[in-house]
Coordinates of C-alpha atoms in Angstrom, one line a residue:
X1 CA 101.0 125.5 116.3
X2 CA 98.4 127.6 114.4
X3 CA 94.8 127.4 114.8
X4 CA 91.8 127.7 112.4
X5 CA 88.2 128.3 113.1
X6 CA 85.9 125.1 113.2
X7 CA 82.3 126.4 113.9
X8 CA 83.4 128.9 116.8
X9 CA 86.2 126.8 118.1
X10 CA 89.9 127.2 117.6
X11 CA 91.6 123.8 116.3
X12 CA 95.0 123.1 115.5
X13 CA 95.5 123.5 111.9
X14 CA 97.8 120.2 111.9
X15 CA 95.5 117.5 113.7
X16 CA 96.5 113.9 114.4
X17 CA 95.1 110.9 112.5
X18 CA 95.0 107.7 114.7
X19 CA 94.1 105.0 112.1
X20 CA 97.7 103.6 113.1
X21 CA 96.5 103.6 116.8
X22 CA 94.1 100.9 115.9
X23 CA 96.9 98.6 115.2
X24 CA 95.1 96.9 112.6
X25 CA 96.0 98.1 109.1
X26 CA 99.5 99.7 109.8
X27 CA 101.1 97.2 112.1
X28 CA 100.8 97.1 115.9
X29 CA 101.2 99.9 118.1
X30 CA 101.1 99.2 121.8
X31 CA 99.1 101.4 124.4
X32 CA 102.4 102.9 125.7
X33 CA 103.7 103.9 122.4
X34 CA 100.5 105.1 121.4
X35 CA 100.2 107.5 124.5
X36 CA 103.6 109.0 123.9
X37 CA 102.3 110.1 120.3
X38 CA 99.5 111.5 121.6
X39 CA 101.5 113.3 124.2
X40 CA 103.9 114.6 121.9
X41 CA 101.1 115.9 119.7
X42 CA 99.4 117.7 122.7
X43 CA 102.8 119.0 123.9
X44 CA 103.6 120.5 120.4
X45 CA 100.2 122.6 120.9
X46 CA 97.7 120.1 119.0
X47 CA 94.2 119.9 119.9
X48 CA 92.4 118.1 117.2
X49 CA 92.2 114.3 117.1
X50 CA 90.4 112.3 114.4
X51 CA 89.6 108.4 114.8
X52 CA 86.9 106.2 113.7
X53 CA 84.9 103.3 115.4
X54 CA 86.4 100.7 113.0
X55 CA 90.0 101.6 113.8
X56 CA 90.7 98.1 115.3
X57 CA 87.1 98.0 116.2
X58 CA 87.3 100.5 119.0
X59 CA 91.0 100.2 119.8
X60 CA 91.9 103.5 118.6
X61 CA 88.9 105.1 120.4
X62 CA 89.5 103.4 123.7
X63 CA 93.2 104.4 123.8
X64 CA 92.4 108.0 123.2
X65 CA 89.4 107.7 125.8
X66 CA 92.2 106.5 128.2
X67 CA 94.6 109.4 127.4
X68 CA 91.8 112.0 127.7
X69 CA 91.3 111.0 131.4
X70 CA 95.1 111.4 132.1
X71 CA 95.6 114.8 130.5
X72 CA 94.2 118.4 131.5
X73 CA 94.5 120.0 127.9
X74 CA 91.2 120.4 126.3
X75 CA 91.1 118.3 123.1
X76 CA 88.5 118.2 120.4
X77 CA 88.1 114.4 119.3
X78 CA 86.3 113.6 116.0
X79 CA 85.2 110.1 115.2
X80 CA 83.5 108.1 112.3
X81 CA 80.9 105.6 111.9
X82 CA 79.2 103.6 109.3
X83 CA 81.7 100.9 108.0
X84 CA 81.2 98.3 111.0
X85 CA 80.7 94.6 109.8
X86 CA 79.5 93.4 113.0
X87 CA 75.8 92.1 113.8
X88 CA 73.1 92.6 113.4
X89 CA 73.4 95.1 110.6
X90 CA 76.8 94.8 109.0
X91 CA 78.0 96.8 106.2
X92 CA 76.4 98.0 104.2
X93 CA 73.3 98.2 106.2
X94 CA 74.4 100.5 108.9
X95 CA 72.3 103.5 108.2
X96 CA 69.1 103.2 110.0
X97 CA 68.5 105.6 112.9
X98 CA 69.0 102.6 115.5
X99 CA 72.1 101.4 113.9
X100 CA 73.7 104.8 113.9
X101 CA 72.6 105.7 117.3
X102 CA 74.2 102.4 118.8
X103 CA 77.4 103.2 117.1
X104 CA 77.6 106.5 118.5
X105 CA 76.8 105.1 122.0
X106 CA 79.6 102.9 121.6
X107 CA 82.2 105.7 120.7
X108 CA 80.7 107.7 123.6
X109 CA 81.7 104.6 126.0
X110 CA 84.9 104.0 124.1
X111 CA 86.1 107.7 124.5
X112 CA 84.6 108.0 128.0
X113 CA 82.6 111.2 127.2
X114 CA 79.0 112.4 127.1
X115 CA 78.9 114.1 123.9
X116 CA 80.8 113.5 120.5
X117 CA 82.4 116.9 119.3
X118 CA 82.2 115.6 115.8
X119 CA 80.7 112.5 114.4
X120 CA 81.1 111.9 110.8
X121 CA 79.8 109.3 108.3
X122 CA 82.7 107.1 107.0
X123 CA 82.8 106.9 103.6
X124 CA 79.4 105.3 103.1
X125 CA 77.5 104.6 99.9
X126 CA 77.0 107.5 97.6
X127 CA 73.2 106.4 97.3
X128 CA 72.7 106.7 100.7
X129 CA 74.0 110.3 101.0
X130 CA 71.8 111.2 98.1
X131 CA 68.7 109.6 99.9
X132 CA 69.8 111.7 102.7
X133 CA 68.0 110.0 105.6
X134 CA 71.3 109.8 107.2
X135 CA 71.6 113.5 107.7
X136 CA 68.1 113.3 109.4
X137 CA 69.5 110.8 112.0
X138 CA 72.4 112.7 112.5
X139 CA 70.4 115.9 113.2
X140 CA 68.2 113.9 115.7
X141 CA 71.2 112.7 117.6
X142 CA 72.5 116.2 117.7
X143 CA 69.0 117.5 119.2
X144 CA 69.2 114.5 121.7
X145 CA 72.6 116.1 122.8
X146 CA 74.7 112.9 121.8
X147 CA 76.7 114.8 119.4
X148 CA 77.7 118.4 119.0
X149 CA 78.6 118.7 115.3
X150 CA 78.2 116.2 112.4
X151 CA 80.1 115.8 109.2
X152 CA 81.0 113.4 106.3
X153 CA 84.1 111.6 105.1
X154 CA 83.8 111.3 101.4
X155 CA 85.7 109.7 98.7
X156 CA 84.6 111.7 95.5
X157 CA 84.1 115.4 94.7
X158 CA 80.4 114.1 93.7
X159 CA 79.8 113.0 97.2
X160 CA 81.4 116.1 98.5
X161 CA 78.8 118.1 96.5
X162 CA 76.0 116.1 97.4
X163 CA 77.0 116.7 101.3
X164 CA 77.2 120.4 100.8
X165 CA 73.6 120.8 99.7
X166 CA 72.9 120.1 103.5
X167 CA 73.6 123.8 105.1
X168 CA 74.2 122.6 108.5
X169 CA 77.3 120.0 107.7
X170 CA 79.9 121.1 109.7
X171 CA 82.6 119.3 108.2
X172 CA 83.9 117.3 105.1
X173 CA 86.8 115.1 105.3
X174 CA 88.6 114.6 102.1
X175 CA 91.5 113.1 100.4
X176 CA 93.7 116.0 99.4
X177 CA 97.3 116.1 98.9
X178 CA 99.8 116.9 96.2
X179 CA 98.5 113.7 94.5
X180 CA 94.9 114.8 94.8
X181 CA 94.9 118.4 93.8
X182 CA 91.8 118.8 91.3
X183 CA 89.4 118.9 94.5
X184 CA 90.2 122.7 95.3
X185 CA 88.5 123.6 92.3
X186 CA 85.7 121.2 92.4
X187 CA 83.9 122.6 95.8
X188 CA 86.3 124.6 98.0
X189 CA 84.7 127.9 97.3
X190 CA 81.3 126.5 97.9
X191 CA 82.3 124.7 101.2
X192 CA 84.0 128.1 102.2
X193 CA 81.2 130.2 101.5
X194 CA 78.7 128.2 103.7
X195 CA 81.1 127.8 106.5
X196 CA 81.9 124.1 106.1
X197 CA 85.3 123.0 107.4
X198 CA 87.4 120.9 105.4
X199 CA 89.5 118.1 107.0
X200 CA 92.4 117.1 104.8
X201 CA 93.3 113.2 105.2
X202 CA 95.8 111.1 103.5
X203 CA 98.1 114.1 103.3
X204 CA 101.3 112.0 102.7
X205 CA 99.7 109.7 100.4
X206 CA 100.3 106.9 102.7
X207 CA 103.9 107.8 103.0
X208 CA 104.8 108.0 99.4
X209 CA 105.1 112.1 99.9
X210 CA 107.5 111.5 102.7
X211 CA 110.0 110.9 100.0
X212 CA 111.4 108.0 101.8
X213 CA 110.1 105.0 99.9
X214 CA 111.7 103.5 96.9
X215 CA 111.1 100.6 94.4
X216 CA 112.5 98.2 97.0
X217 CA 110.2 98.9 99.8
X218 CA 108.3 96.2 101.4
X219 CA 105.3 96.4 103.9
X220 CA 104.1 94.4 106.3
X221 CA 101.3 91.7 105.4
X222 CA 98.8 93.3 107.8
X223 CA 99.7 96.8 106.6
X224 CA 97.1 98.2 104.1
X225 CA 100.0 99.5 101.8
X226 CA 100.6 95.7 101.2
X227 CA 96.9 94.3 100.9
X228 CA 95.1 97.1 99.5
X229 CA 97.9 98.6 97.2
X230 CA 95.5 98.1 94.3
X231 CA 92.2 98.6 96.2
X232 CA 91.7 95.0 96.9
X233 CA 90.1 95.6 100.3
X234 CA 88.7 98.9 100.2
X235 CA 89.0 102.2 98.1
X236 CA 92.0 102.3 96.3
X237 CA 92.1 106.2 96.9
X238 CA 92.9 105.4 100.7
X239 CA 96.1 103.8 99.7
X240 CA 98.8 106.0 98.1
X241 CA 95.8 108.2 97.0
X242 CA 95.4 105.7 94.1
X243 CA 98.3 106.2 92.5
X244 CA 100.3 102.9 91.8
X245 CA 103.3 102.6 94.1
X246 CA 106.3 102.6 91.9
X247 CA 104.5 105.2 89.9
X248 CA 104.3 107.1 93.2
X249 CA 107.9 106.9 94.1
X250 CA 108.7 108.5 90.5
X251 CA 106.1 111.3 91.0
X252 CA 107.2 112.2 94.5
X253 CA 111.0 112.5 93.1
X254 CA 109.8 115.0 90.4
X255 CA 107.9 117.0 92.8
X256 CA 111.3 117.3 94.9
X257 CA 112.6 119.2 91.6
X258 CA 109.9 121.7 92.0
X259 CA 109.4 122.5 95.6
X260 CA 111.8 124.3 97.9
X261 CA 114.8 122.3 99.4
X262 CA 113.6 120.9 102.6
X263 CA 111.7 117.7 104.3
X264 CA 109.2 116.4 101.5
X265 CA 106.6 115.5 104.2
X266 CA 106.4 119.1 105.8
X267 CA 106.4 120.6 102.5
X268 CA 103.5 118.4 101.5
X269 CA 101.6 119.5 104.5
X270 CA 102.3 123.0 103.9
X271 CA 101.2 122.8 100.4
X272 CA 97.7 121.6 101.9
X273 CA 97.9 124.4 104.7
X274 CA 98.4 127.1 102.1
X275 CA 94.8 126.6 100.9
X276 CA 92.6 128.9 103.0
X277 CA 89.6 126.8 102.9
X278 CA 91.3 123.9 104.7
X279 CA 90.5 124.0 108.4
X280 CA 93.0 121.2 109.5
X281 CA 95.0 118.4 108.2
X282 CA 95.3 115.1 110.0
X283 CA 98.6 113.2 109.1
X284 CA 98.7 110.2 111.1
X285 CA 102.0 109.2 113.0
X286 CA 103.5 105.8 114.4
X287 CA 106.5 107.6 115.9
X288 CA 107.0 110.6 117.8
X289 CA 109.4 112.0 115.5
X290 CA 106.7 111.8 113.0
X291 CA 104.4 113.9 115.1
X292 CA 107.1 116.5 115.5
X293 CA 107.9 116.6 111.8
X294 CA 104.2 116.9 110.8
X295 CA 103.5 119.8 113.2
X296 CA 106.6 121.4 112.1
X297 CA 105.4 122.0 108.8
X298 CA 103.0 124.9 109.8
X299 CA 106.2 127.0 110.8
X300 CA 107.3 127.0 107.1
X301 CA 107.4 129.9 105.1
X302 CA 104.5 130.0 102.2
X303 CA 105.2 129.0 98.7
X304 CA 105.3 131.7 96.2
X305 CA 103.1 131.8 93.4
X306 CA 105.6 130.5 90.9
X307 CA 106.0 127.4 92.8
X308 CA 102.4 126.8 93.3
X309 CA 102.0 127.3 89.6
X310 CA 104.8 124.8 88.6
X311 CA 103.2 122.2 91.2
X312 CA 99.8 122.2 89.6
X313 CA 101.0 122.3 86.0
X314 CA 103.0 119.1 87.3
X315 CA 100.1 117.4 88.5
X316 CA 98.1 118.4 85.5
X317 CA 100.5 117.0 83.1
X318 CA 101.7 114.1 85.2
X319 CA 99.5 112.8 88.0
X320 CA 95.9 113.4 87.4
X321 CA 95.6 110.7 84.6
X322 CA 97.2 108.2 86.8
X323 CA 94.7 108.2 89.7
X324 CA 93.1 104.9 89.8
X325 CA 89.5 104.3 91.2
X326 CA 86.6 106.8 91.7
X327 CA 87.3 110.5 92.8

Protein backbone atom coordinates (compact mmCIF):
# COMPACT_ATOMS: atom_id res chain seq x y z
CA UNK A 1 0.00 0.00 0.00
CA UNK A 2 1.10 3.55 -0.69
CA UNK A 3 -0.05 6.58 1.29
CA UNK A 4 -0.85 10.20 0.53
CA UNK A 5 -1.20 13.27 2.72
CA UNK A 6 -4.58 14.21 4.16
CA UNK A 7 -4.18 17.28 6.37
CA UNK A 8 -1.01 15.91 7.93
CA UNK A 9 -2.18 12.29 8.13
CA UNK A 10 -0.86 9.51 5.88
CA UNK A 11 -3.91 7.76 4.43
CA UNK A 12 -3.99 4.87 2.01
CA UNK A 13 -4.23 5.91 -1.62
CA UNK A 14 -6.66 3.02 -2.12
CA UNK A 15 -9.42 3.37 0.44
CA UNK A 16 -12.50 1.25 1.00
CA UNK A 17 -15.99 2.42 0.13
CA UNK A 18 -18.66 0.72 2.24
CA UNK A 19 -21.98 1.47 0.55
CA UNK A 20 -22.22 -2.29 -0.02
CA UNK A 21 -22.01 -2.98 3.72
CA UNK A 22 -25.34 -1.24 4.23
CA UNK A 23 -27.09 -4.22 2.60
CA UNK A 24 -29.64 -1.87 1.04
CA UNK A 25 -28.61 -1.02 -2.51
CA UNK A 26 -26.20 -3.76 -3.63
CA UNK A 27 -27.71 -6.89 -2.11
CA UNK A 28 -27.27 -8.29 1.39
CA UNK A 29 -23.88 -8.74 3.08
CA UNK A 30 -24.03 -10.27 6.56
CA UNK A 31 -21.85 -8.98 9.38
CA UNK A 32 -19.43 -11.90 9.24
CA UNK A 33 -18.77 -11.38 5.55
CA UNK A 34 -18.48 -7.63 6.10
CA UNK A 35 -15.83 -8.22 8.77
CA UNK A 36 -13.88 -10.41 6.34
CA UNK A 37 -13.92 -7.59 3.77
CA UNK A 38 -12.79 -5.02 6.33
CA UNK A 39 -10.08 -7.33 7.68
CA UNK A 40 -8.75 -8.07 4.20
CA UNK A 41 -8.50 -4.35 3.55
CA UNK A 42 -6.66 -3.68 6.81
CA UNK A 43 -4.35 -6.66 6.25
CA UNK A 44 -3.37 -5.14 2.91
CA UNK A 45 -2.26 -1.96 4.65
CA UNK A 46 -5.45 0.00 4.16
CA UNK A 47 -6.44 2.62 6.72
CA UNK A 48 -9.12 4.84 5.11
CA UNK A 49 -12.76 3.75 5.17
CA UNK A 50 -15.62 5.78 3.75
CA UNK A 51 -19.23 5.30 4.82
CA UNK A 52 -22.46 7.30 5.26
CA UNK A 53 -25.30 7.42 7.76
CA UNK A 54 -27.78 6.54 5.01
CA UNK A 55 -26.05 3.31 3.95
CA UNK A 56 -28.64 0.92 5.32
CA UNK A 57 -29.77 3.71 7.69
CA UNK A 58 -26.80 3.19 9.99
CA UNK A 59 -26.04 -0.45 9.15
CA UNK A 60 -22.71 0.27 7.46
CA UNK A 61 -21.61 2.61 10.25
CA UNK A 62 -22.58 0.11 12.97
CA UNK A 63 -20.64 -2.71 11.28
CA UNK A 64 -17.57 -0.50 10.98
CA UNK A 65 -17.99 0.56 14.61
CA UNK A 66 -18.06 -3.07 15.71
CA UNK A 67 -14.96 -3.78 13.61
CA UNK A 68 -13.11 -0.83 15.16
CA UNK A 69 -13.54 -2.44 18.58
CA UNK A 70 -11.75 -5.62 17.50
CA UNK A 71 -8.79 -4.18 15.61
CA UNK A 72 -5.68 -2.53 17.00
CA UNK A 73 -4.79 -0.87 13.68
CA UNK A 74 -5.25 2.92 13.51
CA UNK A 75 -8.01 3.60 10.98
CA UNK A 76 -9.40 6.82 9.54
CA UNK A 77 -13.17 6.63 9.04
CA UNK A 78 -15.03 9.21 6.96
CA UNK A 79 -18.80 9.39 7.02
CA UNK A 80 -21.48 11.54 5.40
CA UNK A 81 -24.78 13.17 6.31
CA UNK A 82 -27.65 15.03 4.69
CA UNK A 83 -29.70 12.42 2.85
CA UNK A 84 -31.74 10.85 5.64
CA UNK A 85 -35.51 10.83 5.08
CA UNK A 86 -36.52 10.21 8.68
CA UNK A 87 -38.60 12.62 10.77
CA UNK A 88 -38.72 15.34 11.82
CA UNK A 89 -36.56 16.85 9.09
CA UNK A 90 -36.60 14.55 6.08
CA UNK A 91 -34.83 15.27 2.83
CA UNK A 92 -34.34 17.95 1.73
CA UNK A 93 -34.76 19.79 5.06
CA UNK A 94 -31.78 18.28 6.90
CA UNK A 95 -29.62 21.37 6.91
CA UNK A 96 -30.24 23.29 10.11
CA UNK A 97 -27.54 23.20 12.77
CA UNK A 98 -29.78 21.12 15.05
CA UNK A 99 -30.48 18.52 12.34
CA UNK A 100 -26.83 18.26 11.34
CA UNK A 101 -25.71 17.95 14.96
CA UNK A 102 -28.27 15.20 15.59
CA UNK A 103 -27.01 13.25 12.59
CA UNK A 104 -23.39 13.72 13.67
CA UNK A 105 -24.28 12.40 17.13
CA UNK A 106 -25.97 9.37 15.58
CA UNK A 107 -22.84 8.61 13.53
CA UNK A 108 -20.67 8.96 16.64
CA UNK A 109 -22.89 6.42 18.38
CA UNK A 110 -22.94 4.00 15.45
CA UNK A 111 -19.16 4.13 15.04
CA UNK A 112 -18.46 4.11 18.78
CA UNK A 113 -16.04 7.04 18.61
CA UNK A 114 -15.80 10.38 20.41
CA UNK A 115 -14.91 12.41 17.33
CA UNK A 116 -15.49 11.88 13.62
CA UNK A 117 -12.28 12.05 11.59
CA UNK A 118 -14.11 13.39 8.53
CA UNK A 119 -17.76 14.40 8.21
CA UNK A 120 -18.98 15.11 4.68
CA UNK A 121 -22.14 16.69 3.33
CA UNK A 122 -23.72 13.99 1.20
CA UNK A 123 -24.69 15.41 -2.21
CA UNK A 124 -27.03 18.02 -0.79
CA UNK A 125 -28.87 20.58 -2.98
CA UNK A 126 -26.68 23.05 -4.85
CA UNK A 127 -28.60 26.00 -3.42
CA UNK A 128 -27.73 24.89 0.12
CA UNK A 129 -24.04 24.83 -0.80
CA UNK A 130 -24.34 28.23 -2.43
CA UNK A 131 -26.15 29.71 0.58
CA UNK A 132 -23.29 28.52 2.78
CA UNK A 133 -24.96 28.13 6.18
CA UNK A 134 -24.10 24.41 6.23
CA UNK A 135 -20.40 25.23 6.25
CA UNK A 136 -20.87 27.44 9.31
CA UNK A 137 -22.73 24.58 11.03
CA UNK A 138 -19.83 22.23 10.33
CA UNK A 139 -17.31 24.78 11.60
CA UNK A 140 -19.30 25.05 14.82
CA UNK A 141 -19.30 21.26 15.23
CA UNK A 142 -15.56 21.28 14.56
CA UNK A 143 -15.04 23.91 17.26
CA UNK A 144 -17.12 21.81 19.64
CA UNK A 145 -14.82 18.85 18.99
CA UNK A 146 -17.41 16.52 17.45
CA UNK A 147 -15.65 16.42 14.08
CA UNK A 148 -11.98 16.83 13.20
CA UNK A 149 -12.37 17.72 9.51
CA UNK A 150 -15.26 18.47 7.18
CA UNK A 151 -15.75 17.98 3.48
CA UNK A 152 -18.43 17.64 0.82
CA UNK A 153 -19.48 14.91 -1.58
CA UNK A 154 -20.64 16.59 -4.78
CA UNK A 155 -22.30 15.64 -8.05
CA UNK A 156 -21.07 18.39 -10.39
CA UNK A 157 -18.08 20.55 -11.23
CA UNK A 158 -20.18 23.62 -10.39
CA UNK A 159 -20.77 22.30 -6.87
CA UNK A 160 -17.07 21.53 -6.47
CA UNK A 161 -16.14 25.09 -7.36
CA UNK A 162 -18.71 26.50 -4.92
CA UNK A 163 -17.24 24.36 -2.15
CA UNK A 164 -13.67 25.33 -3.00
CA UNK A 165 -14.51 28.92 -2.10
CA UNK A 166 -14.31 27.72 1.52
CA UNK A 167 -10.58 27.58 2.17
CA UNK A 168 -10.93 25.42 5.28
CA UNK A 169 -12.66 22.63 3.36
CA UNK A 170 -10.65 19.47 4.04
CA UNK A 171 -11.94 17.37 1.16
CA UNK A 172 -14.13 17.00 -1.89
CA UNK A 173 -15.55 13.63 -2.81
CA UNK A 174 -16.20 13.36 -6.55
CA UNK A 175 -17.28 10.90 -9.23
CA UNK A 176 -14.01 10.50 -11.13
CA UNK A 177 -13.11 7.61 -13.39
CA UNK A 178 -12.41 6.68 -17.00
CA UNK A 179 -16.08 7.48 -17.79
CA UNK A 180 -15.95 10.85 -15.98
CA UNK A 181 -12.59 12.47 -16.81
CA UNK A 182 -13.41 16.12 -17.44
CA UNK A 183 -13.37 17.12 -13.75
CA UNK A 184 -9.57 17.06 -13.83
CA UNK A 185 -9.57 20.10 -16.10
CA UNK A 186 -12.34 21.88 -14.18
CA UNK A 187 -10.89 22.19 -10.67
CA UNK A 188 -8.04 19.79 -9.83
CA UNK A 189 -5.40 22.51 -9.95
CA UNK A 190 -7.39 24.76 -7.62
CA UNK A 191 -7.99 21.95 -5.13
CA UNK A 192 -4.33 20.99 -5.11
CA UNK A 193 -3.17 24.59 -4.70
CA UNK A 194 -5.27 25.14 -1.59
CA UNK A 195 -4.64 21.72 -0.07
CA UNK A 196 -8.13 20.27 -0.45
CA UNK A 197 -8.02 16.48 -0.62
CA UNK A 198 -9.85 14.85 -3.53
CA UNK A 199 -11.58 11.54 -2.83
CA UNK A 200 -12.54 9.63 -5.99
CA UNK A 201 -15.75 7.61 -5.71
CA UNK A 202 -17.50 5.32 -8.23
CA UNK A 203 -14.04 4.49 -9.64
CA UNK A 204 -15.28 1.44 -11.51
CA UNK A 205 -18.55 3.00 -12.72
CA UNK A 206 -20.63 0.62 -10.59
CA UNK A 207 -18.68 -2.33 -11.98
CA UNK A 208 -18.82 -1.46 -15.67
CA UNK A 209 -15.09 -0.78 -15.61
CA UNK A 210 -14.41 -4.24 -14.25
CA UNK A 211 -14.94 -5.46 -17.81
CA UNK A 212 -16.98 -8.40 -16.48
CA UNK A 213 -20.46 -7.34 -17.62
CA UNK A 214 -22.17 -7.95 -20.94
CA UNK A 215 -25.54 -7.20 -22.51
CA UNK A 216 -27.07 -10.25 -20.81
CA UNK A 217 -26.06 -9.19 -17.27
CA UNK A 218 -29.05 -8.90 -14.90
CA UNK A 219 -28.97 -7.23 -11.48
CA UNK A 220 -31.11 -8.07 -8.46
CA UNK A 221 -34.28 -6.11 -7.83
CA UNK A 222 -32.83 -4.35 -4.76
CA UNK A 223 -29.56 -3.46 -6.51
CA UNK A 224 -29.30 0.20 -7.53
CA UNK A 225 -27.84 -0.98 -10.84
CA UNK A 226 -31.34 -2.25 -11.52
CA UNK A 227 -33.66 0.36 -10.05
CA UNK A 228 -31.47 3.44 -10.66
CA UNK A 229 -29.95 2.50 -14.01
CA UNK A 230 -31.72 5.51 -15.55
CA UNK A 231 -31.69 7.80 -12.51
CA UNK A 232 -35.19 6.94 -11.29
CA UNK A 233 -34.23 6.94 -7.58
CA UNK A 234 -31.32 9.41 -7.29
CA UNK A 235 -28.68 11.10 -9.45
CA UNK A 236 -28.01 8.89 -12.46
CA UNK A 237 -24.28 9.59 -12.17
CA UNK A 238 -24.08 7.42 -9.06
CA UNK A 239 -24.99 4.38 -11.18
CA UNK A 240 -22.69 3.52 -14.11
CA UNK A 241 -21.43 7.15 -13.95
CA UNK A 242 -24.47 8.19 -15.95
CA UNK A 243 -23.68 6.01 -18.96
CA UNK A 244 -26.47 3.82 -20.32
CA UNK A 245 -25.58 0.23 -19.39
CA UNK A 246 -25.20 -1.31 -22.85
CA UNK A 247 -23.30 1.76 -24.06
CA UNK A 248 -21.02 1.33 -21.05
CA UNK A 249 -20.30 -2.31 -21.84
CA UNK A 250 -19.21 -1.34 -25.34
CA UNK A 251 -17.15 1.62 -24.14
CA UNK A 252 -15.36 -0.53 -21.56
CA UNK A 253 -14.46 -2.96 -24.32
CA UNK A 254 -13.05 -0.04 -26.30
CA UNK A 255 -10.86 0.99 -23.39
CA UNK A 256 -9.40 -2.51 -23.26
CA UNK A 257 -7.91 -1.84 -26.69
CA UNK A 258 -6.17 1.32 -25.45
CA UNK A 259 -4.93 0.40 -21.99
CA UNK A 260 -2.13 -2.11 -21.36
CA UNK A 261 -3.02 -5.78 -21.05
CA UNK A 262 -4.24 -6.70 -17.61
CA UNK A 263 -7.11 -6.54 -15.16
CA UNK A 264 -9.36 -3.70 -16.35
CA UNK A 265 -10.58 -2.87 -12.83
CA UNK A 266 -7.01 -2.48 -11.59
CA UNK A 267 -6.04 -0.43 -14.65
CA UNK A 268 -9.04 1.85 -14.09
CA UNK A 269 -8.02 2.50 -10.49
CA UNK A 270 -4.38 3.01 -11.48
CA UNK A 271 -5.45 5.64 -14.03
CA UNK A 272 -7.15 7.59 -11.23
CA UNK A 273 -4.10 7.30 -8.96
CA UNK A 274 -1.88 8.72 -11.67
CA UNK A 275 -3.49 12.11 -11.02
CA UNK A 276 -1.41 13.73 -8.23
CA UNK A 277 -4.36 15.86 -7.08
CA UNK A 278 -6.18 12.69 -6.02
CA UNK A 279 -5.62 11.82 -2.36
CA UNK A 280 -7.46 8.50 -2.28
CA UNK A 281 -9.80 6.39 -4.39
CA UNK A 282 -12.57 4.48 -2.61
CA UNK A 283 -13.74 1.41 -4.54
CA UNK A 284 -16.34 -0.67 -2.77
CA UNK A 285 -16.16 -4.42 -2.39
CA UNK A 286 -18.64 -7.20 -1.79
CA UNK A 287 -15.95 -9.91 -1.84
CA UNK A 288 -12.49 -10.30 -0.31
CA UNK A 289 -11.08 -10.98 -3.78
CA UNK A 290 -12.35 -7.56 -4.90
CA UNK A 291 -10.53 -5.91 -2.00
CA UNK A 292 -7.33 -7.67 -2.98
CA UNK A 293 -7.72 -6.68 -6.62
CA UNK A 294 -8.47 -3.04 -5.79
CA UNK A 295 -5.49 -2.67 -3.48
CA UNK A 296 -3.25 -4.35 -6.05
CA UNK A 297 -3.86 -1.51 -8.48
CA UNK A 298 -1.44 0.70 -6.54
CA UNK A 299 1.49 -1.57 -7.49
CA UNK A 300 0.96 -1.26 -11.26
CA UNK A 301 3.42 0.66 -13.37
CA UNK A 302 2.45 4.18 -14.45
CA UNK A 303 0.92 4.55 -17.89
CA UNK A 304 3.13 6.28 -20.44
CA UNK A 305 2.21 9.66 -21.91
CA UNK A 306 1.01 8.17 -25.21
CA UNK A 307 -1.45 5.87 -23.41
CA UNK A 308 -2.77 8.74 -21.31
CA UNK A 309 -3.26 10.86 -24.42
CA UNK A 310 -5.10 8.04 -26.19
CA UNK A 311 -7.37 7.50 -23.18
CA UNK A 312 -8.27 11.19 -23.08
CA UNK A 313 -8.93 11.30 -26.82
CA UNK A 314 -11.18 8.24 -26.53
CA UNK A 315 -13.08 9.94 -23.72
CA UNK A 316 -13.56 13.17 -25.65
CA UNK A 317 -14.58 11.43 -28.86
CA UNK A 318 -16.69 8.55 -27.54
CA UNK A 319 -17.74 8.96 -23.90
CA UNK A 320 -18.31 12.57 -22.85
CA UNK A 321 -21.38 13.12 -25.02
CA UNK A 322 -23.01 9.98 -23.62
CA UNK A 323 -23.00 11.06 -19.96
CA UNK A 324 -26.55 11.60 -18.71
CA UNK A 325 -27.69 13.84 -15.89
CA UNK A 326 -25.99 16.87 -14.39
CA UNK A 327 -22.23 16.70 -13.99
